[in-house]
Coordinates of C-alpha atoms in Angstrom, one line a residue:
Chain A
M8 CA -4.4 20.9 12.2
G9 CA -7.4 18.8 13.0
A10 CA -6.7 14.8 13.0
G11 CA -9.7 14.7 11.0
L12 CA -8.0 17.3 8.0
R13 CA -5.0 15.7 8.7
T14 CA -6.2 12.2 7.6
W15 CA -8.2 13.5 4.7
L16 CA -5.1 14.5 3.2
N17 CA -3.7 12.3 3.5
V18 CA -6.2 9.9 2.1
G19 CA -6.5 12.3 -0.6
V20 CA -2.4 12.4 -1.7
L21 CA -3.1 8.7 -1.2
S22 CA -6.1 8.5 -3.6
F23 CA -4.3 11.0 -6.0
A24 CA -1.4 8.3 -5.9
F25 CA -3.7 5.6 -6.9
V26 CA -4.9 7.1 -9.7
V27 CA -2.3 8.2 -11.1
I28 CA -0.8 4.9 -10.7
I29 CA -3.5 3.1 -13.0
F30 CA -3.5 5.7 -15.4
Y31 CA 0.5 5.7 -16.6
N32 CA 0.3 2.3 -16.1
G33 CA -2.9 1.9 -18.3
M34 CA -2.0 4.2 -20.7
I35 CA 1.7 2.2 -21.0
D36 CA 0.0 -1.2 -21.0
G37 CA -2.9 0.5 -24.0
W38 CA 0.6 1.8 -25.8
N39 CA 2.2 -2.1 -25.6
R40 CA -0.9 -3.4 -26.6
Q41 CA -1.5 -0.8 -29.8
A42 CA 1.8 -1.3 -30.3
R43 CA 2.4 -5.0 -30.3
H44 CA -1.0 -5.0 -32.3
D45 CA -0.2 -2.6 -34.8
T46 CA 3.7 -4.2 -35.4
R47 CA 2.3 -7.5 -35.8
G48 CA -0.7 -6.1 -38.3
W49 CA 1.5 -3.7 -40.3
E50 CA 5.6 -5.9 -40.2
V51 CA 5.9 -9.0 -38.4
G52 CA 2.8 -11.3 -38.7
A53 CA 3.1 -13.7 -36.1
G54 CA 7.1 -14.3 -37.0
Q55 CA 8.7 -14.1 -39.9
L56 CA 11.7 -17.2 -41.5
W57 CA 15.0 -14.9 -42.2
H58 CA 17.6 -16.1 -44.3
P59 CA 20.9 -16.8 -42.1
E60 CA 22.8 -13.6 -43.6
Y61 CA 20.4 -11.2 -42.9
D62 CA 20.6 -8.4 -40.2
R63 CA 18.1 -6.3 -40.0
Y64 CA 20.3 -3.1 -38.7
D65 CA 23.0 -3.8 -41.3
P66 CA 22.0 -2.7 -44.7
F67 CA 25.0 -4.0 -46.0
S68 CA 24.2 -7.6 -44.9
F69 CA 21.1 -7.0 -47.4
E70 CA 23.3 -7.9 -50.5
E71 CA 24.2 -11.2 -49.1
A72 CA 20.6 -12.4 -47.3
H73 CA 18.7 -13.5 -50.3
A74 CA 18.0 -17.3 -51.7
E75 CA 15.6 -19.2 -53.8
L76 CA 12.0 -19.7 -52.1
S77 CA 12.0 -23.8 -52.4
P78 CA 9.4 -25.4 -53.8
D79 CA 7.6 -26.4 -51.0
M80 CA 6.8 -22.7 -49.9
Q81 CA 5.1 -21.8 -52.9
P82 CA 1.8 -22.8 -51.3
L83 CA 2.3 -21.6 -48.5
I84 CA 3.0 -18.4 -50.8
K85 CA 0.2 -19.3 -52.4
R86 CA -2.1 -19.1 -49.2
D87 CA -0.7 -16.1 -47.8
V88 CA 0.7 -18.3 -45.1
L89 CA 3.8 -16.9 -46.1
V90 CA 4.3 -13.0 -47.0
P91 CA 7.9 -13.5 -49.0
V92 CA 10.0 -9.7 -48.8
L93 CA 13.2 -9.4 -51.0
L94 CA 15.7 -6.3 -49.9
E95 CA 17.5 -3.9 -51.9
Q96 CA 20.0 -1.1 -50.8
A97 CA 19.1 2.0 -53.2
T98 CA 19.6 5.4 -53.8
M99 CA 16.6 8.0 -54.6
Y100 CA 16.7 11.5 -56.2
P101 CA 13.5 13.4 -55.1
Q102 CA 13.5 16.5 -57.0
G103 CA 17.8 16.3 -57.5
R104 CA 17.7 15.3 -54.0
M105 CA 19.8 12.5 -52.4
Q106 CA 19.0 9.6 -50.0
G107 CA 19.4 6.1 -49.4
V108 CA 16.0 4.0 -48.8
V109 CA 15.8 0.1 -48.9
L110 CA 13.6 -1.3 -51.6
K111 CA 10.8 -3.8 -50.5
G112 CA 9.3 -6.3 -52.7
I113 CA 6.3 -7.7 -51.5
R114 CA 3.4 -9.7 -53.1
A115 CA 0.5 -7.2 -54.5
D116 CA -2.1 -9.4 -54.3
Q117 CA -0.7 -10.2 -50.3
K118 CA -3.5 -9.8 -47.4
L119 CA -1.8 -11.1 -45.0
L120 CA 0.2 -7.6 -43.6
K121 CA -2.0 -4.1 -43.9
L122 CA 0.3 -2.8 -46.3
P123 CA -1.9 -1.4 -49.1
T124 CA -0.5 -3.1 -51.4
G125 CA -2.7 -3.8 -54.1
A126 CA -2.2 -0.3 -54.5
L127 CA 1.1 -1.9 -56.8
K128 CA -1.2 -3.7 -59.2
S129 CA -2.8 -0.5 -60.4
K130 CA 0.5 1.2 -62.0
D131 CA 3.5 -0.8 -64.0
D132 CA 5.7 1.5 -62.2
G133 CA 3.6 2.4 -59.1
V134 CA 5.6 1.9 -55.5
L135 CA 4.0 2.3 -51.9
I136 CA 6.0 4.8 -49.2
G137 CA 4.5 5.3 -46.0
K138 CA 4.0 9.1 -44.4
R139 CA 6.9 9.8 -42.7
M140 CA 9.1 9.2 -46.1
A141 CA 6.5 11.1 -47.9
R142 CA 6.9 14.1 -45.6
S143 CA 10.6 13.7 -45.2
A144 CA 11.6 13.3 -49.0
R145 CA 8.6 16.1 -49.7
L146 CA 6.4 13.5 -52.0
Q147 CA 2.6 13.2 -53.0
T148 CA 0.8 10.7 -54.5
G149 CA 1.3 10.7 -58.4
D150 CA 5.4 12.1 -57.8
R151 CA 7.1 10.9 -60.4
L152 CA 10.7 9.8 -58.5
L153 CA 14.4 8.6 -59.9
V154 CA 15.5 5.3 -58.2
R155 CA 19.3 3.9 -58.2
W156 CA 20.5 0.2 -57.6
R157 CA 22.8 -2.2 -58.2
D158 CA 22.4 -5.8 -59.7
K159 CA 23.1 -8.8 -58.5
N160 CA 26.1 -9.0 -60.9
G161 CA 27.1 -5.7 -58.9
T162 CA 26.1 -3.4 -61.8
F163 CA 24.3 0.2 -61.5
D164 CA 20.7 0.2 -62.6
A165 CA 18.3 3.3 -62.3
R166 CA 14.4 3.4 -63.4
E167 CA 11.8 6.0 -62.4
F168 CA 8.8 5.1 -60.4
T169 CA 5.3 6.5 -59.8
I170 CA 4.3 7.1 -55.7
A171 CA 1.0 4.7 -56.2
R172 CA -0.5 5.2 -53.0
I173 CA 1.1 7.2 -49.8
F174 CA 0.4 4.9 -46.2
D175 CA -0.4 5.8 -43.1
S176 CA 1.0 3.3 -40.2
N177 CA 1.7 3.7 -36.6
V178 CA 4.8 1.5 -37.3
P179 CA 7.4 3.5 -38.3
T180 CA 9.8 0.5 -39.0
I181 CA 7.8 0.0 -42.4
D182 CA 7.9 3.8 -43.6
N183 CA 11.4 5.7 -43.0
G184 CA 13.4 5.0 -45.9
Q185 CA 11.6 2.7 -47.4
I186 CA 10.3 2.2 -50.6
W187 CA 7.4 -1.0 -51.2
L188 CA 7.0 -2.3 -54.7
S189 CA 6.3 -5.3 -56.1
L190 CA 7.7 -8.7 -55.3
E191 CA 8.4 -9.4 -58.9
R192 CA 9.6 -6.5 -60.1
L193 CA 12.3 -6.5 -57.8
Q194 CA 13.5 -9.8 -58.3
E195 CA 13.4 -8.6 -62.1
M196 CA 15.0 -5.8 -61.2
T197 CA 18.0 -7.5 -59.3
G198 CA 18.2 -10.3 -61.4
K199 CA 16.8 -12.4 -58.1
V200 CA 14.3 -14.3 -59.5
N201 CA 11.9 -17.0 -57.5
E202 CA 14.1 -15.6 -54.0
A203 CA 13.2 -13.2 -50.9
T204 CA 15.6 -11.5 -48.0
Y205 CA 12.8 -12.9 -45.2
L206 CA 9.0 -14.3 -45.3
V207 CA 6.2 -13.3 -43.0
A208 CA 3.9 -15.9 -41.4
S209 CA 0.6 -16.3 -40.7
D210 CA -1.1 -17.7 -38.0
A211 CA -1.5 -20.3 -39.6
Y212 CA 1.8 -21.1 -40.5
E213 CA 3.7 -24.1 -38.3
P214 CA 7.3 -23.9 -37.7
T215 CA 9.0 -26.4 -39.0
D216 CA 12.2 -27.1 -40.8
K217 CA 12.4 -25.0 -43.8
G218 CA 16.0 -25.3 -45.0
I219 CA 18.4 -22.4 -44.4
W220 CA 15.6 -20.1 -43.4
E221 CA 15.9 -19.4 -39.8
F222 CA 12.1 -18.6 -38.1
K223 CA 12.2 -15.4 -35.6
D224 CA 9.2 -15.9 -33.2
L225 CA 7.4 -12.4 -32.3
D226 CA 9.6 -12.3 -28.3
Y227 CA 12.9 -12.4 -31.1
L228 CA 11.0 -9.7 -33.3
L229 CA 8.9 -7.2 -30.7
A230 CA 12.2 -7.1 -28.3
D231 CA 13.3 -3.4 -29.2
L232 CA 9.4 -2.9 -28.7
D233 CA 9.0 -4.3 -25.8
A234 CA 13.0 -2.4 -24.6
I235 CA 11.1 1.3 -25.3
I236 CA 8.0 0.6 -23.6
Q237 CA 9.7 -1.0 -20.9
S238 CA 12.2 2.0 -20.2
K239 CA 9.1 4.7 -20.2
K240 CA 7.5 2.8 -17.9
G241 CA 10.4 2.6 -16.1
G242 CA 10.9 6.7 -16.5
G243 CA 7.2 7.1 -15.4
M244 CA 7.4 5.1 -12.6
I245 CA 10.3 7.8 -11.2
G246 CA 7.2 10.4 -10.8
Y247 CA 4.7 8.3 -9.5
I248 CA 6.7 6.6 -7.3
L249 CA 7.9 10.1 -5.7
L250 CA 4.0 10.9 -5.8
L251 CA 4.0 8.0 -3.2
I252 CA 6.6 8.6 -1.4
I253 CA 4.9 12.2 -0.5
A254 CA 1.9 10.2 0.7
L255 CA 3.4 7.9 2.9
L256 CA 5.7 10.7 4.5
A257 CA 2.2 11.9 5.1
I258 CA 1.2 9.1 7.2
F259 CA 4.3 8.5 8.4
D260 CA 4.0 12.0 9.9
T261 CA 0.5 11.5 11.4
Q262 CA 1.6 8.4 12.7
V263 CA 4.6 10.3 14.9
L264 CA 2.4 12.4 15.6
S265 CA -0.2 10.5 16.7
V266 CA 1.9 8.0 18.9
F267 CA 3.1 11.2 20.8
R268 CA -0.3 12.8 20.5
R269 CA -2.4 9.5 22.5
Q270 CA 0.2 8.5 25.3
R271 CA -2.3 8.1 27.5
E272 CA -4.6 6.2 25.4
I273 CA -1.5 4.0 24.7
G274 CA -1.1 4.0 28.3
T275 CA -5.0 3.0 28.8
Y276 CA -5.2 0.1 26.5
I277 CA -1.9 -1.0 27.9
A278 CA -3.8 -0.9 31.5
L279 CA -7.1 -2.5 30.3
G280 CA -4.7 -5.5 29.4
M281 CA -3.8 -5.1 26.0
T282 CA 0.2 -6.2 25.2
R283 CA 2.2 -3.8 23.6
W284 CA 2.7 -5.5 20.3
Q285 CA -1.7 -5.6 20.6
V286 CA -1.3 -1.4 20.5
V287 CA 1.2 -1.5 18.4
K288 CA -1.0 -3.7 16.1
I289 CA -3.6 -1.1 16.2
F290 CA -2.1 2.2 15.5
T291 CA -0.5 0.1 12.4
V292 CA -4.4 -0.7 11.5
E293 CA -5.5 2.6 12.0
G294 CA -2.1 3.6 9.6
S295 CA -2.9 2.0 7.0
A296 CA -6.7 2.1 7.0
H297 CA -5.8 5.1 5.1
S298 CA -4.8 3.7 2.3
I299 CA -8.0 1.7 2.8
L300 CA -9.8 4.8 2.6
A301 CA -7.9 6.6 -0.8
A302 CA -8.7 3.5 -2.5
L303 CA -12.4 4.0 -2.2
L304 CA -11.6 7.3 -2.4
A305 CA -10.0 6.7 -5.6
T306 CA -13.2 4.8 -7.0
V307 CA -15.7 7.5 -6.5
Y308 CA -13.6 10.0 -8.9
G309 CA -11.4 7.4 -10.8
I310 CA -13.8 4.6 -12.4
P311 CA -15.6 8.0 -14.1
L312 CA -12.3 9.2 -15.7
F313 CA -10.7 5.9 -16.1
L314 CA -14.1 5.0 -18.0
Y315 CA -14.3 8.4 -20.3
L316 CA -10.4 7.7 -21.2
D317 CA -11.4 4.2 -22.5
H318 CA -13.7 5.4 -24.1
T319 CA -12.4 9.0 -26.1
G320 CA -8.2 7.4 -25.8
L321 CA -5.5 10.3 -24.9
S322 CA -4.4 12.3 -28.2
F323 CA -0.6 11.3 -29.3
A324 CA -0.6 13.5 -32.5
M325 CA 2.6 14.5 -32.3
A326 CA 3.8 11.0 -32.0
E327 CA 3.9 10.8 -35.8
N328 CA 7.0 12.9 -36.0
T329 CA 9.1 10.3 -33.3
D330 CA 10.9 6.6 -34.4
I331 CA 8.7 4.3 -32.3
T332 CA 5.7 2.9 -33.0
I333 CA 2.3 4.5 -31.2
A334 CA -0.8 5.3 -32.2
D335 CA -2.7 8.9 -32.5
T336 CA -4.9 8.0 -29.8
I337 CA -3.7 5.7 -27.2
Y338 CA -6.8 4.1 -25.6
P339 CA -5.6 3.1 -22.3
Y340 CA -5.5 -0.7 -21.7
Y341 CA -6.4 -1.3 -16.9
S342 CA -5.7 -5.6 -16.3
L343 CA -7.3 -6.8 -13.2
G344 CA -3.5 -7.5 -12.7
L345 CA -2.8 -3.5 -12.4
I346 CA -5.4 -2.5 -10.0
V347 CA -4.9 -5.6 -7.9
S348 CA -0.8 -5.1 -7.8
T349 CA -1.7 -1.3 -7.6
V350 CA -3.5 -2.0 -4.1
V351 CA -1.6 -4.7 -2.3
L352 CA 2.0 -1.7 -3.9
V353 CA -0.4 1.1 -1.7
V354 CA -1.9 -0.6 1.2
V355 CA 1.6 -2.7 1.7
S356 CA 3.8 0.5 1.5
A357 CA 1.2 2.2 4.0
T358 CA 1.2 -0.7 6.2
V359 CA 5.0 -0.6 7.0
V360 CA 5.2 3.6 7.3
S361 CA 2.5 3.2 9.7
Y362 CA 3.8 -0.2 11.6
L363 CA 7.9 1.4 11.8
P364 CA 6.0 4.6 14.2
A365 CA 4.3 2.5 16.0
R366 CA 6.6 0.9 16.5
K367 CA 8.1 3.2 19.0
I368 CA 4.8 1.6 21.3
T369 CA 7.2 -1.4 22.2
K370 CA 10.1 1.0 24.3
M371 CA 7.0 3.1 25.9
K372 CA 7.0 2.8 29.8
P373 CA 2.7 2.2 30.3
T374 CA 3.3 4.5 33.3
D375 CA 4.8 7.2 31.6
A376 CA 2.4 6.4 29.0
L377 CA -0.5 7.2 31.0
K378 CA 0.5 10.4 32.6
G379 CA 1.2 12.1 28.7
K380 CA 4.7 12.1 29.5
L381 CA 7.1 13.1 26.4
Q382 CA 9.3 10.1 26.5
Chain B
M27 CA -2.8 -16.9 56.4
E28 CA -0.6 -16.2 53.6
N29 CA -2.6 -17.5 50.9
S30 CA -5.9 -15.4 52.3
F31 CA -3.7 -11.9 50.7
I32 CA -4.1 -11.3 47.1
I33 CA -1.1 -8.5 47.4
Q34 CA 1.8 -9.1 49.3
I35 CA 4.4 -6.1 49.2
D36 CA 7.8 -7.1 50.8
H37 CA 10.6 -4.4 51.3
L38 CA 9.8 -2.8 47.7
T39 CA 11.9 0.0 47.2
K40 CA 11.2 1.9 44.0
R41 CA 13.8 4.3 42.2
F42 CA 13.9 6.7 39.5
P43 CA 16.9 7.6 37.8
V44 CA 17.3 11.0 37.8
G45 CA 20.6 13.0 36.2
K46 CA 23.1 10.9 36.9
G47 CA 21.5 9.7 40.2
Y48 CA 18.5 8.4 41.4
F49 CA 15.6 9.4 42.9
T50 CA 13.7 6.7 45.5
A51 CA 10.2 7.1 45.5
L52 CA 9.4 4.1 48.0
K53 CA 11.9 2.3 50.6
D54 CA 12.1 -1.1 51.9
I55 CA 7.3 -1.1 52.3
S56 CA 6.2 -4.1 53.4
L57 CA 2.6 -4.3 53.2
S58 CA -0.6 -6.9 52.1
F59 CA -4.2 -6.6 51.3
G60 CA -6.7 -8.9 51.1
R61 CA -9.9 -10.2 49.0
G62 CA -13.0 -7.5 50.3
E63 CA -10.4 -4.6 51.3
F64 CA -11.6 -1.1 50.6
A65 CA -8.5 0.5 51.5
G66 CA -6.1 3.7 51.0
L67 CA -3.0 4.8 50.4
V68 CA -3.0 8.2 51.2
G69 CA -0.9 11.3 51.8
P70 CA 1.3 13.7 50.0
S71 CA 2.0 14.5 46.5
G72 CA 5.3 13.1 46.1
S73 CA 4.5 10.7 48.6
G74 CA 4.9 7.3 46.1
K75 CA 1.4 6.2 46.8
T76 CA 1.1 6.4 42.3
T77 CA 4.6 4.6 42.1
M78 CA 2.6 1.7 44.8
L79 CA -0.6 1.8 42.6
N80 CA 1.3 0.7 39.1
I81 CA 3.3 -1.6 40.8
M82 CA 0.3 -3.2 42.5
G83 CA -1.0 -2.9 39.3
S84 CA 2.1 -4.7 37.3
L85 CA 2.6 -0.6 35.4
D86 CA 5.9 -1.3 37.1
S87 CA 8.4 -3.0 39.2
P88 CA 10.4 -3.3 41.8
S89 CA 13.9 -2.0 42.0
Q90 CA 14.3 -3.9 44.8
G91 CA 12.5 -6.2 46.9
T92 CA 8.8 -8.1 45.9
A93 CA 5.2 -7.6 45.1
R94 CA 3.2 -10.5 44.6
V95 CA -0.2 -9.7 43.0
M96 CA -2.1 -12.9 42.9
G97 CA 0.1 -15.0 43.9
Q98 CA 2.7 -14.0 41.3
S99 CA 5.8 -11.5 41.3
V100 CA 5.7 -8.8 38.8
S101 CA 8.8 -8.6 38.2
E102 CA 9.1 -11.8 37.0
L103 CA 6.2 -11.4 34.3
S104 CA 6.3 -11.0 31.2
H105 CA 5.0 -8.4 29.0
K106 CA 2.6 -10.9 27.7
D107 CA 1.8 -12.3 31.6
S108 CA 1.9 -9.4 32.8
A109 CA -0.8 -8.1 30.4
R110 CA -3.2 -11.1 31.6
L111 CA -2.9 -10.5 34.6
R112 CA -4.7 -6.9 34.2
N113 CA -7.0 -8.2 32.2
R114 CA -8.6 -10.9 34.2
H115 CA -7.1 -9.6 37.8
I116 CA -6.7 -5.9 38.0
G117 CA -9.2 -3.2 37.0
F118 CA -7.8 0.6 36.8
I119 CA -9.7 3.8 37.5
F120 CA -7.3 7.3 36.8
Q121 CA -7.8 10.7 38.0
T122 CA -8.8 11.8 34.2
F123 CA -10.9 9.3 33.5
N124 CA -9.3 7.8 30.2
L125 CA -12.4 7.0 28.4
L126 CA -11.3 6.3 24.6
P127 CA -13.4 9.2 23.0
V128 CA -13.8 7.5 19.9
Y129 CA -15.8 4.9 21.1
T130 CA -19.1 5.1 23.0
V131 CA -19.9 4.3 26.3
F132 CA -20.8 0.3 25.4
D133 CA -17.8 0.2 24.0
N134 CA -15.5 1.9 26.0
V135 CA -17.0 -0.7 28.5
E136 CA -17.0 -3.5 26.7
F137 CA -13.2 -3.0 25.4
A138 CA -11.5 -5.0 28.4
L139 CA -14.8 -8.6 27.3
L140 CA -13.5 -8.2 23.7
L141 CA -9.3 -8.8 24.6
Q142 CA -10.9 -12.1 27.3
K143 CA -12.5 -13.3 23.9
I144 CA -16.2 -13.4 25.1
P145 CA -18.7 -14.1 23.2
S146 CA -21.0 -11.6 21.7
A147 CA -24.4 -11.9 23.5
R148 CA -22.5 -12.8 27.2
R149 CA -20.1 -9.2 26.7
K150 CA -23.1 -7.4 25.7
K151 CA -25.2 -8.9 29.3
M152 CA -21.8 -8.3 31.3
V153 CA -22.0 -5.0 29.8
M154 CA -25.4 -3.7 30.2
D155 CA -25.3 -5.0 34.0
A156 CA -22.2 -2.6 34.6
L157 CA -23.6 0.1 33.3
E158 CA -26.5 -1.2 35.7
W159 CA -24.3 -0.5 38.5
V160 CA -23.3 2.8 38.3
G161 CA -26.8 3.6 36.9
L162 CA -25.8 4.6 33.2
T163 CA -27.8 2.2 31.3
D164 CA -29.4 5.6 29.6
K165 CA -26.0 6.4 28.2
A166 CA -24.8 3.6 26.5
H167 CA -24.8 5.0 23.2
S168 CA -23.4 8.2 23.8
R169 CA -19.7 9.6 23.8
P170 CA -17.5 10.7 26.7
N171 CA -17.4 14.2 24.8
M172 CA -21.6 13.9 25.9
L173 CA -21.0 13.0 29.5
S174 CA -20.1 15.2 32.9
G175 CA -17.5 14.7 34.9
G176 CA -19.2 12.5 37.4
E177 CA -20.5 10.3 34.8
S178 CA -17.5 9.8 32.9
Q179 CA -15.7 8.4 36.4
R180 CA -18.9 6.5 36.4
V181 CA -18.1 5.0 32.9
A182 CA -14.8 4.4 34.2
I183 CA -15.9 1.7 37.4
A184 CA -18.1 0.2 35.1
R185 CA -15.4 -0.6 32.4
A186 CA -12.9 -1.4 35.5
I187 CA -15.0 -3.3 37.2
V188 CA -17.3 -5.4 34.0
K189 CA -14.9 -8.1 33.9
K190 CA -15.7 -9.0 37.8
P191 CA -11.7 -8.4 38.8
E192 CA -10.3 -9.4 42.1
I193 CA -8.7 -5.9 42.7
L194 CA -9.1 -2.6 41.9
L195 CA -6.8 0.2 41.8
A196 CA -8.2 3.8 41.8
D197 CA -5.5 7.2 41.3
E198 CA -6.9 9.8 42.4
P199 CA -10.4 9.1 41.3
T200 CA -12.1 12.3 42.5
A201 CA -9.3 15.0 41.9
N202 CA -11.6 16.4 39.0
L203 CA -14.7 16.0 40.7
D204 CA -17.1 18.2 42.8
A205 CA -18.2 17.1 46.1
E206 CA -21.0 15.8 45.6
N207 CA -20.5 13.3 42.4
S208 CA -17.2 12.7 44.6
H209 CA -19.6 11.4 47.3
H210 CA -22.1 9.1 44.2
I211 CA -18.4 7.8 42.8
L212 CA -17.3 6.6 46.3
R213 CA -21.4 5.0 47.6
T214 CA -21.2 3.7 44.2
M215 CA -17.2 1.9 44.9
Q216 CA -18.6 1.2 48.6
K217 CA -21.8 -0.7 47.1
L218 CA -19.3 -2.6 44.7
N219 CA -17.0 -3.5 46.9
E220 CA -19.7 -4.8 49.3
Q221 CA -22.0 -6.6 46.6
L222 CA -18.7 -8.5 44.1
K223 CA -16.3 -8.7 47.2
T224 CA -13.5 -6.6 45.0
T225 CA -10.8 -5.1 46.6
F226 CA -10.1 -1.7 46.0
L227 CA -7.4 0.1 46.7
F228 CA -6.8 3.9 46.4
A229 CA -4.1 6.2 46.3
T230 CA -5.8 9.8 47.4
H231 CA -5.2 13.0 49.6
D232 CA -9.2 13.6 49.2
E233 CA -10.3 13.5 52.6
K234 CA -13.8 12.8 50.7
V235 CA -12.7 9.3 49.8
M236 CA -10.2 9.0 53.0
Q237 CA -14.1 9.1 55.3
Y238 CA -15.0 6.1 53.5
L239 CA -11.7 4.0 53.7
K240 CA -11.8 0.9 55.8
R241 CA -8.2 0.5 56.1
K242 CA -5.5 4.3 55.9
I243 CA -2.0 3.7 54.4
S244 CA -0.6 6.8 55.5
L245 CA 2.7 7.4 53.2
R246 CA 5.4 9.8 53.4
D247 CA 8.3 10.6 51.6
G248 CA 8.6 6.7 50.7
R249 CA 7.9 5.4 53.6
V250 CA 4.6 3.6 55.3
E251 CA 3.7 6.2 58.7
K252 CA 1.0 4.9 59.7
D253 CA -1.3 1.1 58.8
E254 CA -4.9 2.5 60.5
V255 CA -8.1 0.3 60.3
A256 CA -10.6 3.0 60.2
E257 CA -13.0 3.4 63.0
T258 CA -16.4 4.5 61.4
I259 CA -16.9 4.6 58.0
N260 CA -19.2 7.0 55.6
L261 CA -22.0 5.1 54.2

């Protein structure tokens, strides 16, 4: 195989590594941005004020995690700067089956979260459920649903509700096993008048001392989401690192062969007055030039591909069956940092693997090199 | 007197490891070369000509004895100093031309000047002058694979001479050339020797080259058999 063809094969594989790395990380970053945006819009706002007993992973904590909303919070609630949410464990009986759920009370006229709470105003006994919940419980808009709960004295009570609206959200944590209803109704049902479990804050909220309520910022509230995305990122890395290794091995192999085949040339360089390290530098630069060519080639077919994906996105229709926040269509996000770091990663790696075989030149005897003798 | 010699070889011995023992390529050689000599190491294959040339070119070092080139002991030079010595003071011509195939004739000749960091305009003039000496200005932008053997060797001469070195070492420079080209090359070298006062040292067993030498050092089995000044020179 000629050196030219070998070079272009190396450049081709390396350019593919460039494109895959940028594509994959662009998708993850796009998903990350979209998931954070959706989770903020649908669930966590700009932060939350939690009752100290509240533990979002422990439904038993809901029993104790409620407190009265103080008078100084009322103007903020009225202006939608804070949106109180009350939680209550319950059991629902859709078509005679039994299923544990969480009742979530929220003001029908809130505008802070994207939840279509306006639908709660249309029917006195109306509730909202998400599409996942509707699918798992086989419920449709207009269906009647029996729900049983305990009031604050521990007494069981039950009531029938009507599904007022099934909402479509990419955020499963506000959907699965949850029934949203009017805050006032839930307060009345449970006897927890003017109480809430947590309050969702808007961007206009300035975290100040609000008595027992503890402010949780976005870093805290989105930590799980970040962890999931990071783990996906780590898993995907294996794929493109393998691709990168294949490309780098090809460059390494080419360099070994090049140093072996071009001994006479190496000897000539030394005879002309180059130091051995200067010759090593020539070979290293030649090897790392593969990565520069690969970057150029990657722009030729990568940029149109990335622009197309940026326009159409990539469908993740199956994602709605998962428990992670992911939209049906993900739009990749290519940051300058991603592109620069990818180029640096590939160029530095290619330079290192080019340098390693070229180092052998420093051990060569120039007289043997001039004869092209196997050393 | 001693200072007028640019190469001084004193009781030089060179051994190469072979298996568990050694092969002695040069045995107790003492020689001196002055400025502007046109001399040759002659002898059959294996007599030690190329080894001697390599040591004088600072590409190799003696096992015993000393070799001083431009007043510097070859065996005491660091890699860097050795490279500087070759770059500034020594030109090489090889049997196989050893032109860099991806570069043009101009680039090949310019290469040694790039290492000396000579400014571009001056470099260009020096390269064109060197190509003029060997009669190849019209081939400046050709690549080595477009040249004949004779032309390739003339490019190699231009590359060696462009930096105006004190010493030019030529290892079997005519071995790959026909008679006509050989004489052409040798006449070019002779002319350069006279004009530039460069010391030319050949390693050869080619009778055609021997006709041109002003001094002939015959080597046999690593020893100097004869060191004679030629009576008539082919011009």
